[in-house]
Amino acid sequence: MPRILISGYYGFNNAGDDVVLYGIITGLRQEQPHISLSVLSNQPERTTSLFGIPAHNRWSLPTIVREVSRCDLLVMGGGTLMQDVTSPRSVLYYLGIVSIAKLLGKPVVFYAQGFGPILRRTSRFLIKQVVNRVDVITVRDFESGEDFKACGVTKAPVYVTADPALTIHPTDIDEERGKQLLENLFGDLSKPVVAFSVRDWKQEERFKQTIAQAADFYIEQGWNVLFVPMHYPSDLTPSRQIIALMRQQGAKLLEQPVTFHEIMSVLKQCSYVVGMRLHSLILACVLNIPFTGISYDPKIDRFVERAGMPVAGHIRDLTAETLLPLLADRLANLDRERSIVAHHSRLLAEEALKSSKLVLKALAKKAR
């Protein structure tokens, strides 16, 4: 049985990255149900508990070398691993793992990667030197593929697919836990629920007032308003700040630590999503829920465009004068919006599965 090792930003209580890993596992097992999978994680025991696959310490060099040597193929899995805007160490870490795999003669597949921002010349040089040795690159949008090429990655084949989370099927997401969590928060569940997913970004603050006005608008329209932190606990503070800015009472925050399974279950109960976090929007798409994106990074714009939904604008320029009419139009045409997102969700799910097929093709090539 072939063994695949997955490396990415896992075990950091980020529901978006957990959803990516779940999508990779789903896609690979849909193609080959009994394939052996393992993952490098910041919290190996928790990751094994959540996903049911062996997880190993991502910070232990001997462990990394051992697991890479045991695998038949390394998957660099999902998200935006090639970026240095948060830290230059990110690029160094992931390229280091790729280099170990290539030294050990292992095929490497970049799986539905985003790209950037890359701010440092050194990062670009290293990406060119190392990623050109990768066997297959799949990217989650066309622009990311072009960004790889602009860095000098011309020898590795690049395929445009879609985010791994889009392989998740709505029927695989349990409803009951989400209902329980909402029952604990809201007195009247006959009202539709809108989920807001927000984050802090650099020194930007003005957008929080605009989002507070949008949340007020939903309450005035008779909706329940729920703030969902996709990255715990860092998303709690901006959520609380926005709720404090609201004029209307009744908005709730999912404050307790929850797993990505529970977040998916909660979102399944919602009728609209307004999100800054990319995977709040991707999960909405998976669930055929209309959504509006609020951009702080090009990855938001790229995905939302592919999903046929609107972007309200960048947080630097976001105003109630543009956001509220946009949301009002969507609420007045929810059936139309559901139809649009369902159509694009089907197409994107087909694209997302191509990454799994290319992994197994690379495995078969190694076996020959």
Short mmCIF file of C-alpha atoms in Angstrom, two decimals, residues 19 33 65 73 86 89 113 124 134-135 147 150 159 179 182 194 214 228 237 257 260 321 328 344 350:
data_model
loop_
_atom_site.label_atom_id
_atom_site.label_comp_id
_atom_site.label_asym_id
_atom_site.label_seq_id
_atom_site.Cartn_x
_atom_site.Cartn_y
_atom_site.Cartn_z
CA VAL A 19 -10.67 22.05 6.50
CA PRO A 33 -10.01 4.43 -0.37
CA VAL A 65 13.57 12.76 8.15
CA LEU A 73 5.39 10.61 -1.88
CA THR A 86 3.86 36.73 8.19
CA ARG A 89 10.67 31.40 8.29
CA GLN A 113 -1.36 25.86 -3.36
CA ARG A 124 12.10 34.30 -4.47
CA VAL A 134 9.07 19.45 -7.46
CA ASP A 135 7.35 16.78 -9.57
CA ASP A 147 3.03 33.88 -9.50
CA ALA A 150 7.11 34.80 -12.16
CA TYR A 159 -2.02 22.76 -13.08
CA LYS A 179 -28.12 22.89 15.93
CA LEU A 182 -27.10 27.54 18.01
CA VAL A 194 -26.08 35.04 9.09
CA ALA A 214 -23.83 45.39 8.42
CA VAL A 228 -17.69 32.57 13.95
CA THR A 237 -10.93 39.90 19.83
CA PRO A 257 -13.21 26.32 21.48
CA PHE A 260 -13.57 22.40 12.45
CA GLU A 321 -22.58 53.06 1.60
CA ALA A 328 -29.76 44.23 0.73
CA HIS A 344 -20.19 27.13 -9.17
CA GLU A 350 -14.71 18.75 -10.00
#
